[in-house]
Amino acid sequence: MCASRARAYAGRMLDTDPSLPQTRPAGQSGAAPAQVRHLLTEIPGPRSREIHARRTAAVAGGVSSMLPVYVERAGGGVIVDVDGNTLIDLGSGIAVVSVGNAAPEVVARVQEQVARFTHTCFMVAPYPGYVDVCEALNRLTPGDHDKRSALFNSGAEAVENAVKIARRATGRDAVIVFDHAYHGRTNLTMAMTAKNLPYKDGFGPFAGEIYRVPMSYPFREPAPIDGVQAAERAIDVIGSQVGAVNTACVVVEPIQGEGGFVVPAPGFLPTLNRWCAENGVLLIADEIQTGFARTGRMFACEHEGVVPDLITTAKGIAGGLPLAGVTGRTELMDSVHPGGLGGTYGGNPVACAAALGAIATIEQLDLPAAARRIESIMMPVLVDLAARHPQIGDVRGRGAMLAIELVRPGTTIPDPAEAARINSACHRNGVVTLTCGTYGNVLRFLPPLVIGEELLREGLGVLAEAVAGQ
Ligand SMILES: Cc1ncc(COP(=O)(O)O)c(C=O)c1O
């Protein structure tokens, strides 16, 4: 949500929504941890620190953790650490456990599947779960045209494969990406990702034929510009520096994730989509972070009625098990020769069972509506905080994908130190929050969509104290 839409929430009275669970998350089994913040030790506690010391001696330093509390169990809206502390989860493992950790439908289907068989390789001896997930993806993704899907292990792998398909289908090489984009950490997706540190520094040379164009970032536009104009600015760069005839695809996150929860101005995505269609360029929506109900619709493209040619999914698709997909128009997907797509583990049967459980949960509990309710609870609180604390320059996002951008008061100069300070204060007080943004100055909120209202409000209270420096 842009700042102006955010401001419209200011002062609005909130009704307590009885459909948001108060103590136990919707759909959570009796074994779920109690849905209360409860701190027994400092964060991280002694047992976490002990494991962390072992980790430092065993795990490569390049793999970092934002909050080194070691997890014992998790469910609904909480994480319980090895010291017995219960933390409120406003991160969902980076937008993954939207259905809650250990969601009952996921657990039941995984247990059933894992006891039958764990792997045959879909490319060797296939199984029905893979087909079921592809059917679900074809049904749920935007557009009622004929579609096909293929499954992979990670978001980056899905993006790589979407680019392969686009190049094969169009016979063109160039790939257009945006400022602030994040698409992963493999060689091709590093090239597509904008931010140098920590993702790219020293890891080149990168894959070729990737061209970066300006994004619509309303808070950071030097002069007011609407979404159509921002798209025309990007199209102009493509035309002058790449050439439409050389361009296979434009890859865009409908709301940028790691880049700072950047919501493009209305009209940006539809204008790009129209230009792509007119020029034989494929629009690939990277919905890896925004997909599966996170933004209040099943997919974020739907907010603007955009139907992409190809869509990449991962994260929220499988309740925490590694699975990713590419879904798109049949003629594009089927332009690839047999054997051109795949991998040993892609669409693993246990991950597919988890996905079917997660998708059933999303549909049964109407989690897009839950995301919209979370927005209606969180947005007024964030807007009120911004009104009282000038270091919050912008409040934005959609559904349960919301953020505040920290700046030097009265300017748009990024203040990553202030974001880090607030983030650490939240952690010390038992609330898991995450930062993001090209400048590291954005605090983002991605609660599980099954989080109870009381817990969510408590988390927001901790955030408010952290912002105020209490
Ligand atoms: C929009 C987007 N694309 C791609 C990726 C990469 O996904 P993965 O980490 O599963 O490779 C991410 C991960 O954060 C993402 O947010």
Coordinates of C-alpha atoms and ligand atoms in Angstrom, one line a residue:
M1 CA 0.0 0.0 0.0
C2 CA 1.3 3.4 -0.9
A3 CA 1.6 6.1 1.7
S4 CA -1.6 7.9 0.6
R5 CA -3.6 4.7 0.9
A6 CA -2.0 4.1 4.2
R7 CA -3.0 7.5 5.5
A8 CA -6.6 6.7 4.7
Y9 CA -6.5 4.2 7.5
A10 CA -5.5 6.8 10.1
G11 CA -8.1 7.3 12.8
R12 CA -10.3 4.5 11.5
M13 CA -12.0 2.6 14.3
L14 CA -11.1 -1.0 14.5
D15 CA -13.6 -3.7 15.4
T16 CA -12.1 -6.7 17.0
D17 CA -12.6 -9.4 14.4
P18 CA -14.0 -12.5 16.0
S19 CA -12.8 -14.6 13.0
L20 CA -9.2 -14.0 14.0
P21 CA -8.4 -16.7 16.6
Q22 CA -7.6 -15.3 20.0
T23 CA -5.5 -18.0 21.6
R24 CA -5.1 -21.0 19.4
P25 CA -4.5 -20.4 15.7
A26 CA -7.2 -21.4 13.3
G27 CA -6.7 -25.0 12.2
Q28 CA -4.0 -25.6 14.7
S29 CA -4.1 -29.0 16.4
G30 CA -4.1 -29.5 20.2
A31 CA -0.3 -29.9 20.1
A32 CA 0.3 -26.3 19.1
P33 CA 2.4 -24.3 21.5
A34 CA 0.4 -21.8 23.6
Q35 CA -0.2 -18.6 21.7
V36 CA 1.4 -16.3 24.2
R37 CA 4.7 -14.4 24.3
H38 CA 6.6 -15.7 27.3
L39 CA 10.3 -14.9 28.1
L40 CA 12.1 -17.0 30.6
T41 CA 15.7 -15.8 29.8
E42 CA 17.3 -13.0 28.0
I43 CA 17.2 -13.4 24.2
P44 CA 19.2 -15.3 23.0
G45 CA 19.2 -17.5 26.2
P46 CA 22.1 -19.6 27.5
R47 CA 21.2 -22.8 25.6
S48 CA 20.9 -20.9 22.3
R49 CA 24.2 -19.2 23.0
E50 CA 25.8 -22.6 23.7
I51 CA 24.5 -24.0 20.3
H52 CA 25.6 -20.8 18.6
A53 CA 29.1 -21.3 19.8
R54 CA 29.1 -24.9 18.3
R55 CA 27.5 -23.5 15.2
T56 CA 30.3 -20.9 14.8
A57 CA 32.8 -23.8 14.8
A58 CA 30.8 -26.0 12.4
V59 CA 28.7 -23.9 10.0
A60 CA 30.2 -21.7 7.3
G61 CA 30.3 -18.1 8.3
G62 CA 28.6 -17.0 5.0
V63 CA 25.4 -18.5 6.3
S64 CA 24.0 -15.9 8.7
S65 CA 21.0 -15.8 11.0
M66 CA 19.1 -12.6 11.9
L67 CA 18.1 -13.8 15.3
P68 CA 20.2 -16.6 16.7
V69 CA 17.7 -18.2 19.0
Y70 CA 17.6 -21.9 18.3
V71 CA 14.2 -23.3 17.7
E72 CA 12.6 -26.2 19.5
R73 CA 9.1 -26.0 18.1
A74 CA 6.8 -23.6 16.5
G75 CA 3.1 -23.3 15.6
G76 CA 0.5 -20.7 14.7
G77 CA 2.0 -17.3 15.5
V78 CA 4.8 -18.4 17.9
I79 CA 8.3 -19.8 17.9
V80 CA 9.5 -21.7 21.1
D81 CA 13.3 -21.7 21.5
V82 CA 15.5 -24.2 23.3
D83 CA 15.5 -22.1 26.4
G84 CA 11.7 -22.3 26.7
N85 CA 11.1 -18.7 25.5
T86 CA 8.0 -18.2 23.3
L87 CA 8.5 -15.5 20.7
I88 CA 5.8 -13.9 18.5
D89 CA 6.5 -14.6 14.9
L90 CA 6.1 -11.6 12.6
G91 CA 8.4 -13.2 9.9
S92 CA 6.9 -16.6 9.0
G93 CA 10.4 -17.8 8.1
I94 CA 10.4 -15.1 5.4
A95 CA 6.9 -15.4 4.2
V96 CA 6.9 -19.2 4.1
V97 CA 4.7 -20.6 6.9
S98 CA 1.7 -18.5 6.0
V99 CA -0.5 -21.4 7.1
G100 CA 1.4 -21.5 10.4
N101 CA 4.2 -23.8 11.4
A102 CA 3.3 -27.4 11.6
A103 CA -0.1 -26.7 10.3
P104 CA -2.3 -29.8 10.9
E105 CA -3.2 -30.5 7.2
V106 CA 0.5 -30.2 6.3
V107 CA 1.6 -32.4 9.1
A108 CA -1.0 -35.1 8.4
R109 CA -0.3 -35.3 4.7
V110 CA 3.4 -35.2 5.1
Q111 CA 3.3 -38.0 7.7
E112 CA 1.1 -40.1 5.5
Q113 CA 3.3 -39.5 2.4
V114 CA 6.6 -40.0 4.2
A115 CA 5.5 -43.4 5.5
R116 CA 4.5 -44.5 1.9
F117 CA 7.6 -43.4 -0.1
T118 CA 9.9 -40.4 0.0
H119 CA 11.4 -40.3 -3.5
T120 CA 11.3 -42.0 -6.8
C121 CA 12.3 -38.9 -8.9
F122 CA 9.4 -37.6 -11.0
M123 CA 11.6 -37.9 -14.1
V124 CA 12.0 -41.7 -13.4
A125 CA 8.8 -43.0 -12.0
P126 CA 6.2 -40.3 -11.5
Y127 CA 3.5 -40.1 -8.8
P128 CA 0.1 -38.4 -8.5
G129 CA 1.0 -35.7 -5.9
Y130 CA 3.1 -33.8 -8.5
V131 CA 0.2 -33.8 -10.9
D132 CA -2.2 -32.7 -8.1
V133 CA 0.0 -29.7 -7.3
C134 CA 0.3 -28.7 -10.9
E135 CA -3.4 -28.8 -11.3
A136 CA -3.8 -26.7 -8.2
L137 CA -1.3 -24.1 -9.5
N138 CA -3.0 -24.0 -12.9
R139 CA -6.4 -23.4 -11.2
L140 CA -5.2 -20.8 -8.6
T141 CA -2.9 -18.6 -10.7
P142 CA -4.3 -15.6 -12.5
G143 CA -6.0 -16.1 -15.9
D144 CA -8.4 -18.7 -17.1
H145 CA -6.4 -19.7 -20.2
D146 CA -4.9 -23.1 -20.6
K147 CA -1.8 -23.6 -18.4
R148 CA 0.9 -26.0 -17.5
S149 CA 3.2 -26.1 -14.5
A150 CA 6.6 -27.5 -13.6
L151 CA 8.0 -28.0 -10.0
F152 CA 11.4 -27.2 -8.6
N153 CA 13.1 -27.0 -5.2
S154 CA 13.6 -23.3 -4.5
G155 CA 12.5 -19.9 -5.6
A156 CA 15.8 -19.2 -7.4
E157 CA 15.5 -22.4 -9.3
A158 CA 12.0 -21.5 -10.3
V159 CA 13.2 -18.1 -11.6
E160 CA 16.0 -19.7 -13.5
N161 CA 13.6 -22.1 -15.2
A162 CA 11.1 -19.3 -16.0
V163 CA 13.9 -17.5 -17.8
K164 CA 14.9 -20.7 -19.6
I165 CA 11.3 -21.2 -20.8
A166 CA 11.0 -17.6 -21.8
R167 CA 14.1 -17.7 -23.9
R168 CA 13.2 -21.0 -25.5
A169 CA 9.6 -19.8 -26.3
T170 CA 10.6 -16.5 -27.7
G171 CA 14.0 -17.3 -29.3
R172 CA 15.3 -14.1 -27.7
D173 CA 18.0 -13.6 -25.0
A174 CA 17.5 -10.4 -23.1
V175 CA 16.0 -10.4 -19.6
I176 CA 14.7 -7.2 -18.1
V177 CA 14.8 -6.8 -14.3
F178 CA 14.3 -3.8 -12.0
D179 CA 16.1 -1.7 -9.5
H180 CA 15.7 -3.1 -6.0
A181 CA 14.8 -6.5 -7.4
Y182 CA 15.6 -9.8 -5.6
H183 CA 15.3 -13.1 -7.4
G184 CA 17.8 -15.4 -5.6
R185 CA 21.4 -16.4 -5.0
T186 CA 22.2 -18.7 -7.9
N187 CA 24.5 -17.3 -10.7
L188 CA 21.6 -16.2 -13.0
T189 CA 19.5 -15.0 -10.2
M190 CA 22.4 -13.1 -8.6
A191 CA 22.7 -11.3 -11.9
M192 CA 19.0 -10.5 -11.7
T193 CA 19.1 -9.3 -8.1
A194 CA 20.0 -5.7 -7.6
K195 CA 21.7 -5.4 -4.2
N196 CA 25.4 -6.0 -4.1
L197 CA 26.0 -6.7 -0.4
P198 CA 25.4 -9.3 0.9
Y199 CA 24.1 -11.1 -2.2
K200 CA 26.6 -10.5 -5.0
D201 CA 29.8 -9.0 -3.6
G202 CA 32.8 -10.9 -4.9
F203 CA 30.7 -13.7 -6.5
G204 CA 30.9 -12.6 -10.2
P205 CA 31.2 -12.8 -13.1
F206 CA 27.5 -13.0 -13.5
A207 CA 25.3 -14.4 -16.2
G208 CA 24.9 -12.1 -19.3
E209 CA 22.0 -10.5 -21.1
I210 CA 20.4 -9.2 -17.9
Y211 CA 19.3 -5.5 -18.1
R212 CA 18.2 -3.4 -15.2
V213 CA 15.6 -0.7 -15.6
P214 CA 14.0 1.8 -13.1
M215 CA 11.3 0.6 -10.7
S216 CA 8.2 2.5 -9.6
Y217 CA 9.1 3.3 -5.9
P218 CA 6.7 6.1 -4.9
F219 CA 8.5 7.1 -1.7
R220 CA 11.8 7.5 -3.5
E221 CA 10.7 9.2 -6.8
P222 CA 12.7 12.5 -7.1
A223 CA 9.5 14.1 -8.5
P224 CA 5.9 12.9 -8.4
I225 CA 5.3 10.3 -11.1
D226 CA 2.3 8.0 -11.6
G227 CA 2.5 4.3 -12.3
V228 CA 1.9 4.7 -16.0
Q229 CA 4.7 7.2 -16.3
A230 CA 7.0 5.0 -14.2
A231 CA 6.3 2.1 -16.6
E232 CA 6.9 4.3 -19.6
R233 CA 10.3 5.4 -18.1
A234 CA 11.2 1.7 -17.8
I235 CA 9.9 0.9 -21.3
D236 CA 12.0 3.8 -22.7
V237 CA 15.2 2.3 -21.2
I238 CA 14.3 -1.1 -22.7
G239 CA 13.6 0.4 -26.1
S240 CA 16.8 2.5 -26.2
Q241 CA 19.3 0.1 -24.4
V242 CA 18.0 -3.4 -25.2
G243 CA 15.4 -3.3 -28.0
A244 CA 12.0 -5.0 -27.7
V245 CA 12.9 -7.5 -30.4
N246 CA 15.8 -8.8 -28.4
T247 CA 13.8 -9.1 -25.2
A248 CA 12.6 -12.5 -24.0
C249 CA 11.0 -11.4 -20.8
V250 CA 10.4 -8.7 -18.2
V251 CA 10.7 -10.2 -14.7
V252 CA 8.9 -8.3 -12.0
E253 CA 7.9 -8.8 -8.3
P254 CA 4.4 -7.3 -8.1
I255 CA 5.5 -6.0 -4.7
Q256 CA 9.2 -6.2 -4.2
G257 CA 10.3 -8.3 -1.2
E258 CA 13.9 -8.1 -0.2
G259 CA 14.3 -4.8 -2.0
G260 CA 12.1 -3.1 0.6
F261 CA 8.4 -4.1 0.2
V262 CA 8.2 -1.6 -2.6
V263 CA 4.6 -1.3 -3.9
P264 CA 4.7 0.1 -7.4
A265 CA 2.3 3.0 -8.1
P266 CA -1.1 1.9 -9.6
G267 CA -0.9 1.4 -13.3
F268 CA 2.7 0.4 -13.4
L269 CA 2.1 -3.4 -13.7
P270 CA -0.8 -3.1 -16.2
T271 CA 1.2 -0.7 -18.4
L272 CA 4.2 -3.0 -18.5
N273 CA 1.9 -6.0 -19.2
R274 CA 0.3 -4.2 -22.1
W275 CA 3.7 -3.2 -23.6
C276 CA 4.9 -6.8 -23.2
A277 CA 1.8 -8.2 -25.0
E278 CA 2.2 -5.7 -27.8
N279 CA 5.9 -6.5 -28.3
G280 CA 6.0 -10.3 -28.0
V281 CA 7.8 -10.0 -24.7
L282 CA 6.8 -12.3 -21.8
L283 CA 5.8 -10.9 -18.5
I284 CA 7.0 -13.1 -15.7
A285 CA 5.5 -12.3 -12.3
D286 CA 7.9 -13.4 -9.5
E287 CA 5.3 -14.1 -6.8
I288 CA 7.7 -16.1 -4.7
Q289 CA 7.2 -13.8 -1.7
T290 CA 3.9 -12.3 -2.5
G291 CA 2.0 -15.4 -3.5
F292 CA -0.4 -17.8 -1.8
A293 CA -2.7 -15.3 0.0
R294 CA 0.1 -13.2 1.5
T295 CA -1.1 -9.8 0.2
G296 CA -4.8 -10.4 0.6
R297 CA -5.4 -12.1 -2.8
M298 CA -4.1 -15.5 -3.8
F299 CA -1.5 -13.7 -6.0
A300 CA -0.5 -10.0 -5.8
C301 CA -0.9 -9.5 -9.6
E302 CA -4.7 -9.8 -9.0
H303 CA -4.8 -6.5 -7.2
E304 CA -4.3 -4.8 -10.5
G305 CA -6.0 -7.4 -12.8
V306 CA -2.7 -8.4 -14.3
V307 CA -2.4 -11.8 -15.9
P308 CA 1.2 -12.7 -16.4
D309 CA 2.5 -15.1 -19.1
L310 CA 4.5 -17.0 -16.5
I311 CA 4.4 -16.9 -12.8
T312 CA 7.0 -18.2 -10.3
T313 CA 6.0 -19.5 -6.9
A314 CA 7.7 -20.9 -3.8
K315 CA 7.8 -20.0 -0.1
G316 CA 4.1 -20.1 1.0
I317 CA 3.3 -22.9 -1.4
A318 CA 4.2 -25.8 0.9
G319 CA 4.0 -24.8 4.6
G320 CA 7.7 -24.9 5.0
L321 CA 8.8 -27.8 2.8
P322 CA 11.1 -26.9 -0.1
L323 CA 9.0 -26.6 -3.3
A324 CA 8.7 -24.1 -6.1
G325 CA 6.8 -23.8 -9.3
V326 CA 6.6 -22.2 -12.7
T327 CA 3.2 -21.9 -14.2
G328 CA 2.3 -20.4 -17.5
R329 CA 0.5 -20.5 -20.8
T330 CA 0.5 -24.0 -22.3
E331 CA 2.1 -23.0 -25.6
L332 CA 5.0 -21.3 -23.7
M333 CA 5.6 -24.1 -21.2
D334 CA 5.3 -26.7 -23.9
S335 CA 7.8 -25.0 -26.1
V336 CA 10.6 -26.7 -24.1
H337 CA 11.7 -30.1 -25.4
P338 CA 11.2 -33.2 -23.2
G339 CA 14.0 -33.4 -20.6
G340 CA 14.7 -29.6 -20.9
L341 CA 13.2 -29.0 -17.4
G342 CA 13.5 -30.9 -14.2
G343 CA 15.9 -32.1 -11.6
T344 CA 16.4 -35.0 -9.2
Y345 CA 14.3 -33.6 -6.4
G346 CA 12.0 -31.1 -8.2
G347 CA 8.4 -31.8 -7.0
N348 CA 9.5 -34.2 -4.3
P349 CA 6.5 -36.3 -3.1
V350 CA 6.7 -35.2 0.5
A351 CA 7.0 -31.5 -0.5
C352 CA 4.0 -32.1 -2.8
A353 CA 2.0 -33.6 0.0
A354 CA 2.8 -30.6 2.1
A355 CA 1.8 -28.2 -0.7
L356 CA -1.6 -29.9 -1.0
G357 CA -2.1 -29.6 2.8
A358 CA -1.0 -25.9 2.7
I359 CA -3.3 -25.1 -0.3
A360 CA -6.2 -26.9 1.3
T361 CA -5.6 -24.8 4.5
I362 CA -5.4 -21.6 2.5
E363 CA -8.7 -22.3 0.8
Q364 CA -10.6 -23.8 3.8
L365 CA -9.6 -21.0 6.2
D366 CA -9.9 -18.3 3.5
L367 CA -6.4 -17.0 4.3
P368 CA -6.6 -14.2 1.7
A369 CA -9.3 -12.7 3.9
A370 CA -7.2 -13.4 7.0
A371 CA -4.4 -11.4 5.3
R372 CA -6.7 -8.5 4.7
R373 CA -7.9 -8.6 8.3
I374 CA -4.2 -8.5 9.4
E375 CA -3.7 -5.4 7.3
S376 CA -6.8 -3.8 8.8
I377 CA -5.3 -4.4 12.3
M378 CA -1.7 -3.5 11.6
M379 CA -2.0 -0.6 9.1
P380 CA -3.7 1.9 11.5
V381 CA -1.1 1.0 14.2
L382 CA 1.8 1.6 11.8
V383 CA 0.3 4.8 10.5
D384 CA -0.2 6.1 14.0
L385 CA 3.4 5.2 14.8
A386 CA 4.6 7.1 11.7
A387 CA 2.6 10.1 12.8
R388 CA 4.3 10.1 16.2
H389 CA 7.8 9.2 15.1
P390 CA 9.4 11.2 12.3
Q391 CA 12.0 8.5 11.7
I392 CA 9.3 6.5 10.0
G393 CA 9.3 8.0 6.5
D394 CA 6.8 5.6 4.9
V395 CA 4.3 2.9 5.7
R396 CA 3.4 0.5 2.9
G397 CA 2.5 -2.9 1.8
R398 CA -0.6 -5.0 1.3
G399 CA -2.3 -7.7 3.3
A400 CA 0.1 -9.3 5.7
M401 CA 3.1 -8.0 3.8
L402 CA 3.7 -4.6 5.5
A403 CA 6.7 -2.4 6.2
I404 CA 8.0 0.8 7.6
E405 CA 10.9 2.6 6.0
L406 CA 13.3 4.4 8.5
V407 CA 14.9 7.7 7.4
R408 CA 16.6 10.7 9.0
P409 CA 13.6 12.7 10.2
G410 CA 12.3 15.2 7.6
T411 CA 14.3 13.6 4.8
T412 CA 14.3 10.5 2.6
I413 CA 17.9 9.7 3.7
P414 CA 17.9 6.0 4.6
D415 CA 18.6 5.2 8.3
P416 CA 19.7 1.5 8.4
A417 CA 21.1 2.0 11.9
E418 CA 17.6 3.0 13.2
A419 CA 16.0 0.0 11.5
A420 CA 18.6 -2.3 13.1
R421 CA 18.1 -0.7 16.5
I422 CA 14.3 -1.3 16.4
N423 CA 14.8 -4.8 15.0
S424 CA 17.1 -5.8 17.8
A425 CA 14.8 -4.2 20.4
C426 CA 11.9 -6.3 19.1
H427 CA 14.1 -9.4 19.2
R428 CA 15.2 -8.8 22.8
N429 CA 11.6 -8.5 23.8
G430 CA 10.4 -11.6 22.1
V431 CA 9.1 -10.5 18.7
V432 CA 10.7 -11.9 15.5
T433 CA 10.9 -9.1 13.0
L434 CA 13.0 -8.8 9.8
T435 CA 14.7 -6.0 8.0
C436 CA 15.1 -5.6 4.2
G437 CA 15.6 -2.9 1.5
T438 CA 18.4 -1.9 -0.8
Y439 CA 19.6 0.4 1.9
G440 CA 18.8 -2.0 4.8
N441 CA 16.4 0.6 6.3
V442 CA 13.1 -1.2 6.0
L443 CA 11.5 -3.1 8.8
R444 CA 9.1 -5.7 7.4
F445 CA 6.2 -7.7 8.9
L446 CA 5.1 -11.0 7.5
P447 CA 3.0 -12.7 10.2
P448 CA 1.6 -16.1 9.7
L449 CA -1.9 -15.6 8.3
V450 CA -3.3 -17.7 11.1
I451 CA -1.9 -15.5 13.9
G452 CA -4.4 -14.6 16.6
E453 CA -5.4 -11.0 17.0
E454 CA -4.4 -10.7 20.6
L455 CA -0.9 -12.0 19.8
L456 CA -0.6 -9.7 16.8
R457 CA -1.6 -6.7 18.9
E458 CA 0.9 -7.7 21.6
G459 CA 3.6 -7.9 18.9
L460 CA 2.6 -4.4 17.7
G461 CA 2.8 -3.1 21.2
V462 CA 6.4 -4.4 21.5
L463 CA 7.2 -2.8 18.2
A464 CA 5.7 0.6 19.4
E465 CA 7.9 0.5 22.5
A466 CA 10.9 -0.4 20.3
V467 CA 10.3 2.5 18.0
A468 CA 9.9 4.9 20.9
G469 CA 13.2 3.6 22.4
Q470 CA 11.6 2.3 25.6
Ligands
LIG1 C1 10.7 -12.5 -5.0 C2 11.7 -13.6 -4.7 N1 12.2 -14.3 -5.7 C3 13.1 -15.3 -5.5 C4 13.5 -15.6 -4.2 C5 14.5 -16.7 -4.0 O1 13.8 -17.8 -3.4 P1 14.7 -18.9 -2.7 O2 15.4 -18.3 -1.5 O3 13.7 -20.0 -2.3 O4 15.7 -19.4 -3.7 C6 13.0 -14.9 -3.2 C7 13.4 -15.2 -1.8 O5 13.4 -14.4 -0.9 C8 12.1 -13.8 -3.4 O6 11.6 -13.1 -2.4

